[in-house]
Coordinates of C-alpha atoms in Angstrom, one line a residue:
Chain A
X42 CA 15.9 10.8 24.4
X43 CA 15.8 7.3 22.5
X44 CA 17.2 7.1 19.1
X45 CA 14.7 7.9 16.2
X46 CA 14.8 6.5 12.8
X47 CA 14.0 7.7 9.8
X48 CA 14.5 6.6 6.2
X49 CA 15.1 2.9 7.1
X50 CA 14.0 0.0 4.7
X51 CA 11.6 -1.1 7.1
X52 CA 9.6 2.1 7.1
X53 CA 10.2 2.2 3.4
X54 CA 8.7 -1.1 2.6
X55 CA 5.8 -0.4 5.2
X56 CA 4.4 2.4 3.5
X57 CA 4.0 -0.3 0.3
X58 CA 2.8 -2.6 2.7
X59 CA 0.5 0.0 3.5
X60 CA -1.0 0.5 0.0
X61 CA -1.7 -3.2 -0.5
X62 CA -5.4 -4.3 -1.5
X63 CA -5.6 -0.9 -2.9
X64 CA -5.7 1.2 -6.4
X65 CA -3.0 3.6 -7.1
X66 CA -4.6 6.4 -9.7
X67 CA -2.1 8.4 -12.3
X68 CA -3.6 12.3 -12.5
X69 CA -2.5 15.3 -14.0
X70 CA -3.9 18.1 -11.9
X71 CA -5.3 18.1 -8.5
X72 CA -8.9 18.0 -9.3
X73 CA -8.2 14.8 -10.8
X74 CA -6.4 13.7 -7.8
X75 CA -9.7 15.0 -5.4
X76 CA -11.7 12.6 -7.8
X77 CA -9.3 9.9 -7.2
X78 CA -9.2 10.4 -3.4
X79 CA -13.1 10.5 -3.2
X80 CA -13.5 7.6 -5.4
X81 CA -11.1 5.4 -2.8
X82 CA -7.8 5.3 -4.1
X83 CA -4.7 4.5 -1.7
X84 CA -2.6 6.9 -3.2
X85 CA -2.2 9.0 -6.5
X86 CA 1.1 9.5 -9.0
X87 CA 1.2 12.7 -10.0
X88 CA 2.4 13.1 -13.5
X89 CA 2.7 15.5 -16.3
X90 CA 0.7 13.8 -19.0
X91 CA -0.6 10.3 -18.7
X92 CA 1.2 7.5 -20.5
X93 CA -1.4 7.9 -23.2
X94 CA -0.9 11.1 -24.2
X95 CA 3.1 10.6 -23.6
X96 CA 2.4 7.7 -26.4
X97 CA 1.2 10.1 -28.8
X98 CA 2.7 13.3 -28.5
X99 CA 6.0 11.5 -28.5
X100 CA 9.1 14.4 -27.5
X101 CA 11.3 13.6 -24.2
X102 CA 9.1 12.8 -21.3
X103 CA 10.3 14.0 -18.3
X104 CA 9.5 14.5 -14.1
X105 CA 6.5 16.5 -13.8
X106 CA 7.1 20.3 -12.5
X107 CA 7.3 20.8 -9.2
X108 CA 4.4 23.0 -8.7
X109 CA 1.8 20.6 -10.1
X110 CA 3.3 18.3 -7.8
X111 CA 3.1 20.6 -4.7
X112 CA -0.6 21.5 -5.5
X113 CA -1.5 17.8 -5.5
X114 CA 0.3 17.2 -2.6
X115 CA -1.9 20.2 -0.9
X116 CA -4.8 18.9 -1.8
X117 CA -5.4 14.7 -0.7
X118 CA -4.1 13.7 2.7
X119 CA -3.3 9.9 0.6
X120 CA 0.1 9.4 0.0
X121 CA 1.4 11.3 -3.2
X122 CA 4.1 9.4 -5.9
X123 CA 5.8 10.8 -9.0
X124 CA 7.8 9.5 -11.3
X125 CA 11.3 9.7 -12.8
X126 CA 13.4 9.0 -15.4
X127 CA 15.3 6.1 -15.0
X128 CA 18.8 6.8 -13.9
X129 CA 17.9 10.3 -13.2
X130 CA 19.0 10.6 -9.6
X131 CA 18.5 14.0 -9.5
X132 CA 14.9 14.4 -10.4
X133 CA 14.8 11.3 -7.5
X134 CA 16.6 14.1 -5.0
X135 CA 14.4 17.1 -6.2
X136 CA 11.3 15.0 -5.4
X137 CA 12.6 13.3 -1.6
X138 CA 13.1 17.9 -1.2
X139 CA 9.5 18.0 -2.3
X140 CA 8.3 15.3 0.4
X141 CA 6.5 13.0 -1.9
X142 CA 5.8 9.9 -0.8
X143 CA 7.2 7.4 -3.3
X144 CA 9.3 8.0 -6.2
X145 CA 8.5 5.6 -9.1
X146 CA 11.6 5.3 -11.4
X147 CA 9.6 4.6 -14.4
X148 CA 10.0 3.4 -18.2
X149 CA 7.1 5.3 -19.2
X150 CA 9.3 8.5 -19.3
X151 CA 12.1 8.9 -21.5
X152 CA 15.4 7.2 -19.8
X153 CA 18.2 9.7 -18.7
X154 CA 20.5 6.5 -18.4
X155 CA 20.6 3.9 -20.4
X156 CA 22.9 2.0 -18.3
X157 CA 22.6 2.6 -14.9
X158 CA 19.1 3.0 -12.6
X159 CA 19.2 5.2 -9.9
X160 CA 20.8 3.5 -6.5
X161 CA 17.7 4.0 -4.8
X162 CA 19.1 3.1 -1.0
X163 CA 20.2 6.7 -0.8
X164 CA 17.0 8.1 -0.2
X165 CA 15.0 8.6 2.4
X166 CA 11.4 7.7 0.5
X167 CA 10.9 4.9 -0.8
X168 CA 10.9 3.7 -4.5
X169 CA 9.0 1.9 -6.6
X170 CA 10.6 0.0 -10.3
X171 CA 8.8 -1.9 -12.5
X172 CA 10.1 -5.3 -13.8
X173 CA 9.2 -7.8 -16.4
X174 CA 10.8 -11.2 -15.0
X175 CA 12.1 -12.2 -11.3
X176 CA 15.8 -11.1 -12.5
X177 CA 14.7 -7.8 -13.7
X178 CA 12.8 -7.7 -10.3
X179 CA 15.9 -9.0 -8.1
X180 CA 18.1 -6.3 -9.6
X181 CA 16.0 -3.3 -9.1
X182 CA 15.6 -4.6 -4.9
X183 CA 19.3 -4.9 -4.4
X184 CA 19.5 -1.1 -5.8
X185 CA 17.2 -0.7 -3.1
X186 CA 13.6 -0.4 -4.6
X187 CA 10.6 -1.0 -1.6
X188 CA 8.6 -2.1 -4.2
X189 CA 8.1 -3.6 -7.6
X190 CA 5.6 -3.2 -10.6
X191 CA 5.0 -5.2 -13.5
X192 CA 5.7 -3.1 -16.6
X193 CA 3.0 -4.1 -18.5
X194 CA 2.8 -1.7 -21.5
X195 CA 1.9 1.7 -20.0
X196 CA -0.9 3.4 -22.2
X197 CA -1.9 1.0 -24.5
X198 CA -5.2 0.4 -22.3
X199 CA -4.7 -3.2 -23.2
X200 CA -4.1 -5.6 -19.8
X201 CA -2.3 -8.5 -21.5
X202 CA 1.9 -7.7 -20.8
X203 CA 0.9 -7.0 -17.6
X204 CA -0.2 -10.4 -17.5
X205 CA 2.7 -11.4 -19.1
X206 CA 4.9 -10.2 -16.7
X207 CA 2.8 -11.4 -13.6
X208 CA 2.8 -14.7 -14.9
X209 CA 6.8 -15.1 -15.7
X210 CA 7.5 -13.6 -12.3
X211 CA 5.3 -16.0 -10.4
X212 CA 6.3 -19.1 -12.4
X213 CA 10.1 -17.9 -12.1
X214 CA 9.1 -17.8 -8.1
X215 CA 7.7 -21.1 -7.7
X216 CA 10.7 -22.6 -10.0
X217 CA 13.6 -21.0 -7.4
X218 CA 11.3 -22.9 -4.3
X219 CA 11.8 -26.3 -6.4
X220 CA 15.7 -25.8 -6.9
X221 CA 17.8 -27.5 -4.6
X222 CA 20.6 -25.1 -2.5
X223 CA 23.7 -25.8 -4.9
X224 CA 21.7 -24.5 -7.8
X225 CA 21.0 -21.4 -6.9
X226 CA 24.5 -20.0 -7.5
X227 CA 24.0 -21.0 -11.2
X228 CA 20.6 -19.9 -10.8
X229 CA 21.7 -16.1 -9.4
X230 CA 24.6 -16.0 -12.3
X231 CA 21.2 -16.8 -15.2
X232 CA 19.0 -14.4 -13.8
X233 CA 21.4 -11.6 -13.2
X234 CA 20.4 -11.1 -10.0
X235 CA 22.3 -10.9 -6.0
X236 CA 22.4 -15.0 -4.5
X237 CA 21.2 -13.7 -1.4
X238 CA 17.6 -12.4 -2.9
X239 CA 17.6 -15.8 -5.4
X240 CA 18.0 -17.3 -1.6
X241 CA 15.1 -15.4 -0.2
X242 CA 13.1 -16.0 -2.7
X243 CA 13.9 -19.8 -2.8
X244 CA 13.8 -19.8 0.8
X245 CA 10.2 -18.1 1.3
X246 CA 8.3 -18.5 -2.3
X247 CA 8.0 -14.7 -2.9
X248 CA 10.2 -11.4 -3.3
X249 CA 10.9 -9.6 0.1
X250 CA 8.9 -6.5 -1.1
X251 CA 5.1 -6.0 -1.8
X252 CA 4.6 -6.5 -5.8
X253 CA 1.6 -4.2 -7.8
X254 CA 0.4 -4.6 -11.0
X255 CA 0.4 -1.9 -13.5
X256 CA 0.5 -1.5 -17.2
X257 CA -2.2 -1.3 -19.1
X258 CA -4.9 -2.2 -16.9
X259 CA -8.8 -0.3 -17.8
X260 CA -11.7 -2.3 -16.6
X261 CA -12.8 -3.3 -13.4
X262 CA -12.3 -6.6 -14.6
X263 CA -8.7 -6.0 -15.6
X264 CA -7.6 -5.1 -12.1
X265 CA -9.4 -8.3 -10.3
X266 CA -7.7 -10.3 -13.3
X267 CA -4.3 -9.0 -11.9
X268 CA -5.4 -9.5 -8.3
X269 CA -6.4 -13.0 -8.8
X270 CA -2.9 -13.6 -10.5
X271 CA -0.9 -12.2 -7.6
X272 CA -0.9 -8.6 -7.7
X273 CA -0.7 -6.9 -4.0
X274 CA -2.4 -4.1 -5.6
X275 CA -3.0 -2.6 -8.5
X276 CA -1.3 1.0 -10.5
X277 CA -4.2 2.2 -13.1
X278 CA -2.6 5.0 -15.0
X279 CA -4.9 6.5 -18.4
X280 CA -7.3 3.7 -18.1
X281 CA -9.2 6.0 -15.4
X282 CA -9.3 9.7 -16.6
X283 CA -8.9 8.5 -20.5
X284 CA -12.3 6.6 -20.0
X285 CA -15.8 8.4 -20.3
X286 CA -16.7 8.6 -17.2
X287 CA -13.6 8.5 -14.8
X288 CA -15.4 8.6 -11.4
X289 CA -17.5 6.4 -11.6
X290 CA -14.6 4.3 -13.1
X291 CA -11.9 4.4 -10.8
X292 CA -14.6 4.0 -8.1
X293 CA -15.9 0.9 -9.7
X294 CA -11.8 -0.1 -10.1
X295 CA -11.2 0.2 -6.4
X296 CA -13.9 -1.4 -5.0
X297 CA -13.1 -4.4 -7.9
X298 CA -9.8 -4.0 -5.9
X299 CA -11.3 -4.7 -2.7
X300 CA -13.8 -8.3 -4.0
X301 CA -11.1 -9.3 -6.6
X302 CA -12.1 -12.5 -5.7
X303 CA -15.8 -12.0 -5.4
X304 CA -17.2 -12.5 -8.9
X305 CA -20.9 -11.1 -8.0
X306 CA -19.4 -7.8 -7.0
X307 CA -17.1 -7.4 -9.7
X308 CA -20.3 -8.2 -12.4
X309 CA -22.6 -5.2 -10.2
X310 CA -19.4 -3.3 -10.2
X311 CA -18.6 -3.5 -14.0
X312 CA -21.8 -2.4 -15.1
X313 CA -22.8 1.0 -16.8
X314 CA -19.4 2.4 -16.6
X315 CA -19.4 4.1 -20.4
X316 CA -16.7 3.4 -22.6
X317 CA -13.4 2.6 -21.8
X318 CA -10.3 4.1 -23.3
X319 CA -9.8 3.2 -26.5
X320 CA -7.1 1.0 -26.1
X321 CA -3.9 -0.9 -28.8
X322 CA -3.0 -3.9 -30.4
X323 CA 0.5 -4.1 -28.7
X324 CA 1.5 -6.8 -31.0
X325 CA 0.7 -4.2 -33.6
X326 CA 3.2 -1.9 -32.2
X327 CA 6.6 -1.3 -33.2
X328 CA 9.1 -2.8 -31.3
X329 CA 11.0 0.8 -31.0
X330 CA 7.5 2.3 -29.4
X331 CA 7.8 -0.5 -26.5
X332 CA 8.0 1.4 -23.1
X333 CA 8.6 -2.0 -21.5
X334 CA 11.8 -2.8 -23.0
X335 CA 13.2 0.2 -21.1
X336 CA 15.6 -0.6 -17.9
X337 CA 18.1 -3.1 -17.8
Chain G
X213 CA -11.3 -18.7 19.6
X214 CA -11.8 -16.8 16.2
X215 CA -10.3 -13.4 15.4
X216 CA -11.7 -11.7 12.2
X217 CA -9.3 -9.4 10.5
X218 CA -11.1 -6.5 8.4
X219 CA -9.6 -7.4 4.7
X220 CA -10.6 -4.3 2.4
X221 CA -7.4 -3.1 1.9
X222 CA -4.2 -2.8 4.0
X223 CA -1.5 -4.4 5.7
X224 CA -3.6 -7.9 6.3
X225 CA -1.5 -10.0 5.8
X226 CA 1.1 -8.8 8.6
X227 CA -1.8 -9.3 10.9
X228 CA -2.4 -12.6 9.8
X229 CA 1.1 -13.5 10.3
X230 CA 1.2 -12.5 13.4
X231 CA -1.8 -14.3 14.6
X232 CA -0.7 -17.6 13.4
X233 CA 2.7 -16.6 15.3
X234 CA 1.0 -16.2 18.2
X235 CA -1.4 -19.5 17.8
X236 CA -4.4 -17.5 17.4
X237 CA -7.1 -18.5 14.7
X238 CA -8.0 -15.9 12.2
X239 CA -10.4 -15.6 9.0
X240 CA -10.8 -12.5 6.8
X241 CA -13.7 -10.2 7.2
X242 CA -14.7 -8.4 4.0
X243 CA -18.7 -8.3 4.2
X244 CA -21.2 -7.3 7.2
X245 CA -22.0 -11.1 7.8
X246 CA -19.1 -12.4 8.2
X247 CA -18.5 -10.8 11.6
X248 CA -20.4 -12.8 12.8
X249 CA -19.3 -15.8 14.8
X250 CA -15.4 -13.8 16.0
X251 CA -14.6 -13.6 19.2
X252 CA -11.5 -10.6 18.2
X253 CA -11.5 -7.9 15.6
X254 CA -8.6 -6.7 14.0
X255 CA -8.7 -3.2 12.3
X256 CA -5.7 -3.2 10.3
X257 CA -3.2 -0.5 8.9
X258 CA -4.0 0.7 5.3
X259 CA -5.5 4.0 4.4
X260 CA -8.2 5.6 6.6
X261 CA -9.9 7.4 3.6
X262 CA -10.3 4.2 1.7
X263 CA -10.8 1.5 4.5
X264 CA -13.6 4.4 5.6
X265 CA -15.7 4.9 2.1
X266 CA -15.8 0.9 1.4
X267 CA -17.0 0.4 5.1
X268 CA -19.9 2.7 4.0
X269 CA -20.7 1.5 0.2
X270 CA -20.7 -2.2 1.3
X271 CA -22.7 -1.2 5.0
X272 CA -20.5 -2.5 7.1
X273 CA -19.9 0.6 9.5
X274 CA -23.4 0.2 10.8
X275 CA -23.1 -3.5 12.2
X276 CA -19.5 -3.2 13.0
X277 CA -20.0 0.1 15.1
X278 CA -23.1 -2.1 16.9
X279 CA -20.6 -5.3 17.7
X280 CA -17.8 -3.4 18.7
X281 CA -20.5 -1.2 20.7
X282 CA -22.0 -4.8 22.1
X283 CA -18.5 -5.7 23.4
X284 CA -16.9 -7.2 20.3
X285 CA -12.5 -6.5 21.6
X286 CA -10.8 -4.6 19.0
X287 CA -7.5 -4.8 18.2
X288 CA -6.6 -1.4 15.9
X289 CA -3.1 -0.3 14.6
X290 CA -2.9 3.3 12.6
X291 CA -5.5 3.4 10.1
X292 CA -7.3 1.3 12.0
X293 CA -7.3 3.8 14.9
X294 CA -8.4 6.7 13.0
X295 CA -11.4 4.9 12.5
X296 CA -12.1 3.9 15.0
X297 CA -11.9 7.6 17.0
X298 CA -14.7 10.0 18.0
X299 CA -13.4 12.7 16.4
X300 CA -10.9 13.9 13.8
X301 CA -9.1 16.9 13.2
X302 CA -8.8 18.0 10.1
X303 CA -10.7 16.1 7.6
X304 CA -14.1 15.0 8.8
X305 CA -15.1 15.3 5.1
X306 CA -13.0 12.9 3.7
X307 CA -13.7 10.4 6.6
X308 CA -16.6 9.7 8.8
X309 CA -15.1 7.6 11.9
X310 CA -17.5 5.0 13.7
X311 CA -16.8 7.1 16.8
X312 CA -16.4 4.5 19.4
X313 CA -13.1 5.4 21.2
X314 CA -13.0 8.4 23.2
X315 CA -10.1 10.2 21.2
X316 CA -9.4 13.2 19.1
X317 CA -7.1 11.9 16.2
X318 CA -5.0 14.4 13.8
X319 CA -4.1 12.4 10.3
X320 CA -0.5 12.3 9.2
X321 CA 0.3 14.4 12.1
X322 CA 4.2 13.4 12.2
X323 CA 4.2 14.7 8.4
X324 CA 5.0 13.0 5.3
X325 CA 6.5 9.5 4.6
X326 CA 10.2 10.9 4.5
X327 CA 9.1 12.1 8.3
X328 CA 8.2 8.1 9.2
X329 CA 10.3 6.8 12.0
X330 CA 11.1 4.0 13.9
X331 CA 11.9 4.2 17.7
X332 CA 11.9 2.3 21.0
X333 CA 9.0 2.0 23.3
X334 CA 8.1 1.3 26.1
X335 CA 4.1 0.0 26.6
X336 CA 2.0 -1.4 29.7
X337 CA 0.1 -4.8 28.9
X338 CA -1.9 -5.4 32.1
X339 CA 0.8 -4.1 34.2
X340 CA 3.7 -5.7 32.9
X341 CA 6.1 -3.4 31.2
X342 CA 6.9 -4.2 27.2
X343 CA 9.3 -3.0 25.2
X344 CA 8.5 -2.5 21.3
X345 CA 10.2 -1.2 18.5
X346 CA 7.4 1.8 17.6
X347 CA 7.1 1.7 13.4
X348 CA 4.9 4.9 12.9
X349 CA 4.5 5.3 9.2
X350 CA 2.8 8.6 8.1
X351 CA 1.3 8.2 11.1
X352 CA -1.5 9.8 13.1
X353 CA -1.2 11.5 16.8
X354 CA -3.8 11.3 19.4
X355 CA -4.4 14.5 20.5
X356 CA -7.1 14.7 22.9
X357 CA -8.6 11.5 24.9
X358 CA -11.5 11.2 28.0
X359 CA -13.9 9.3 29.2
X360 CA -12.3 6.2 30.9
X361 CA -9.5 5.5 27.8
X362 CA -6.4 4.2 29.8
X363 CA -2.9 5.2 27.6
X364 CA -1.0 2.1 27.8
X365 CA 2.3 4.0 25.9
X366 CA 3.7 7.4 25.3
X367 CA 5.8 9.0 22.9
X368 CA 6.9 12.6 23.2
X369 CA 4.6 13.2 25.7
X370 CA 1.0 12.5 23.1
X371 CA -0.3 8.9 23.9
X372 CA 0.4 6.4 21.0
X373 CA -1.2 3.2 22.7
X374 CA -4.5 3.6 24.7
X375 CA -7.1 0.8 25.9
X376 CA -10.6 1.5 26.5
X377 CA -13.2 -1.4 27.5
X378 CA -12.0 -4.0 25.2
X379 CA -10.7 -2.0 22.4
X380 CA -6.4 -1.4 22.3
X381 CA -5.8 1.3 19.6
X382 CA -2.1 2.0 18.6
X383 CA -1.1 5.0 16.1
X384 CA 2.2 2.5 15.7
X385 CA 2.6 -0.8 13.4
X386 CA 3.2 -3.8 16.3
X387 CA 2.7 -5.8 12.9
X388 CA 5.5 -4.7 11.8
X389 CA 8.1 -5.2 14.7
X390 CA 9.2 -8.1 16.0
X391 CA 7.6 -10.1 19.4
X392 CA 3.8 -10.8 19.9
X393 CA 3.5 -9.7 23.0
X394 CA 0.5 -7.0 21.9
X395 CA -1.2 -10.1 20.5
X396 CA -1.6 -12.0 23.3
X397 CA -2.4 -9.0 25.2
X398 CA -5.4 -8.4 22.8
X399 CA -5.7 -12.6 23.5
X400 CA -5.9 -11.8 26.9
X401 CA -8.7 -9.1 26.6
X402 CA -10.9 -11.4 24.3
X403 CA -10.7 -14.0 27.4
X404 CA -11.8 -11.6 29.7
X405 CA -8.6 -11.8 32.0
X406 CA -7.2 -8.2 32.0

């Protein structure tokens, strides 16, 4: 028989291929992750505590256990992520024995390494990071991420670093296209990132893997906002089940998702939904509360 | 010549790629009217669940199921496929197929992602003999067929490319492999010639 397969970046990067045009729902049990399904989500990330409750019950915030994980899994056929701790490679390995789908090695829980990210080409799923700016972004693809995420500011309900970061990656984009070839060495040494990705980049105007938005994103409007700046896709994490009425919500989100571009269907779409979650003032935060500023 | 690709949610833009690689005029179908005036339909990869329940809210699974039905040539990869089937097994409830190909479709049937695999191919495009690099990605398995659906490629024995009328169905990503030679198949079907 042939040769099969498996594990290979192309299948990694696929599956986030995959998952574009679509909402990716956080939930913490898997009624919530039924709702989600039902409501039209591509795929859920199954998590202990959403980012914000992890926000205000402070502590170490950590993988969530395994058996919450494997009665989500049991119960949607969409693809299932979780998340780990950044540098934690062995959460990483517990969830690849677990068979989720993507691992998301996330600043929203607490960091196990405050050096080092996990070097995510030794697994077999695919992982997600997010990033603030293209050499935060180039960094985590060359340790082997098959997708990026803006950081935004995770459970703060409050879309605007997720804009932030869209914004400084796309304008950091369409400054590499503009550089001529013997700048780019320079270029890769100020960003902090491999020369052959600041090539690709420069070379085809955008990164070589699919790139969501997540971060802080609530409304309907929020996640068309995102689209419309260049999202592939969009991560809503407490904005759904933190709102009044999360089905009709997230339901309202994906189909937002879908007409990003449609302003008609996002106005029907936005309409009656209850209240949002409450949402912060990040600028009123202190800087040592900052999820974002985690990763390096 | 004008081939719609459906653009709810998915792996569009591969299609689209591959269309202009191929010479092949697209445009983006994402309401009921807009099918109108294609010659080609392209039911991309994505997820089924999703790509289904937006068909419905925004009726568009009524008038596509009537083109396609009316000899509107399909061109479906994964996802796409599942939708496209008669019957599911396994999770009717979380789907409801337009139920124009003559297939029996299991979801995820290889497993999970970490079960995804690549692996060479061989498939028949009107007789001539192709070989493709097979990208199945959580991918589903045909696992019953009838009524006049020709299986154009096999692997381990279950069909994973079958034609039927003008409708080619894969459970594979040709969008995602390199060579456009399933393209100009499908090009060749919209013309009428195979």
């Amino acid at each position: 028989m042939s040769e099969i397969l498996t594990g290979t970046f192309k299948l990694k990067v696929g599956l986030a291929e995959m998952l574009k045009g679509g909402v990716i729902m956080d939930v913490t049990s898997a009624s919530e992750a039924k709702i989600a399904e039902q409501a039209g989500a591509v795929a859920v990330m199954a998590l202990e505590r959403v980012p914000a409750d992890i926000r205000k019950e402070g502590g170490v915030a950590r993988m969530a256990d395994p058996q919450k994980i494997i009665e989500i899994m049991d119960t949607v056929s969409i693809p299932v992520m979780a998340k780990v701790r950044i540098g934690h490679f062995v959460e990483a390995q517990i969830l690849e024995a677990l068979g989720v789908d993507f691992i998301d090695e996330s600043e929203v829980l607490t960091p196990a390494d405050e050096e080092f990210h996990i070097n995510k080409h030794l697994f077999k799923v695919p992982c997600v990071c997010g990033a603030r700016d293209l050499g935060e972004a180039l960094r985590r693809i060359a340790e082997g991420a098959a997708m990026l995420r803006t950081k935004g500011e995770a459970g703060t309900g409050n879309v605007v670093e997720a804009v932030r970061h869209m914004r400084k990656i796309q304008s950091e984009i369409k400054r590499l296209t503009t550089l001529g070839e013997e700048e780019l060495v320079a270029e890769a040494k100020k960003l902090g990132a491999p020369l052959e990705l600041v090539s690709y980049v420069h070379n085809n105007g955008k990164l070589p893997v699919p790139n969501f938005a997540a971060g802080g994103i609530a409304t309907p409007a929020d996640a068309a906002l995102m689209m419309q700046l260049g999202a592939e896709s969009v991560f809503v994490g407490s904005g759904i089940f933190k709102s009044e009425d999360p089905e009709k919500r997230a339901k309202a989100i994906v189909e937002a998702v879908a007409y990003f571009d449609d302003p008609e269907i996002l106005a029907k779409v936005s309409r009656g939904l209850g209240e949002s979650m409450r949402g912060i003032d990040v600028s009123k935060l202190p800087q040592d509360e900052l999820l974002q500023t985690r990763g390096w | 010549m004008k081939i719609g690709i459906l653009g709810i949610q998915g792996d569009v833009d591969l299609h689209r790629k591959k269309l202009e690689e191929a010479g092949l005029d697209w445009c983006i179908v994402k309401k009921a009217h807009e099918l109108e005036g294609i010659d080609g339909f392209i039911l991309p990869g994505g997820e089924s669940t999703t790509i289904s329940k937006m068909l419905e809210r925004y009726n568009m699974d009524k008038v596509l199921k009537e083109k396609i039905v009316d000899g509107l040539p399909v061109l479906a990869t994964c996802a796409g496929t599942v939708l496209l089937a008669s019957r599911i097994e396994d999770g009717e409830e979380e789907i409801s197929p337009l139920g124009i190909l003559s297939i029996k479709i299991k979801r995820n049937a290889y497993g999970r992602q970490r079960e995804s695999f690549e692996v060479p191919l061989k498939i028949n495009l009107g007789g001539r003999e192709e070989k493709i690099v097979g990208v199945f990605i959580r991918a589903p398995k045909i696992v019953e067929f009838w009524n006049g659906v020709d299986v154009l490629g096999t692997f381990e024995e279950s069909p994973v490319m079958v034609k039927q009328g003008k409708i080619i169905a894969m459970t594979f990503h040709p969008e995602l492999s390199d060579g456009v030679a399933v393209y100009k198949f499908f090009e060749e079907i919209i013309k009428g010639s195979v």
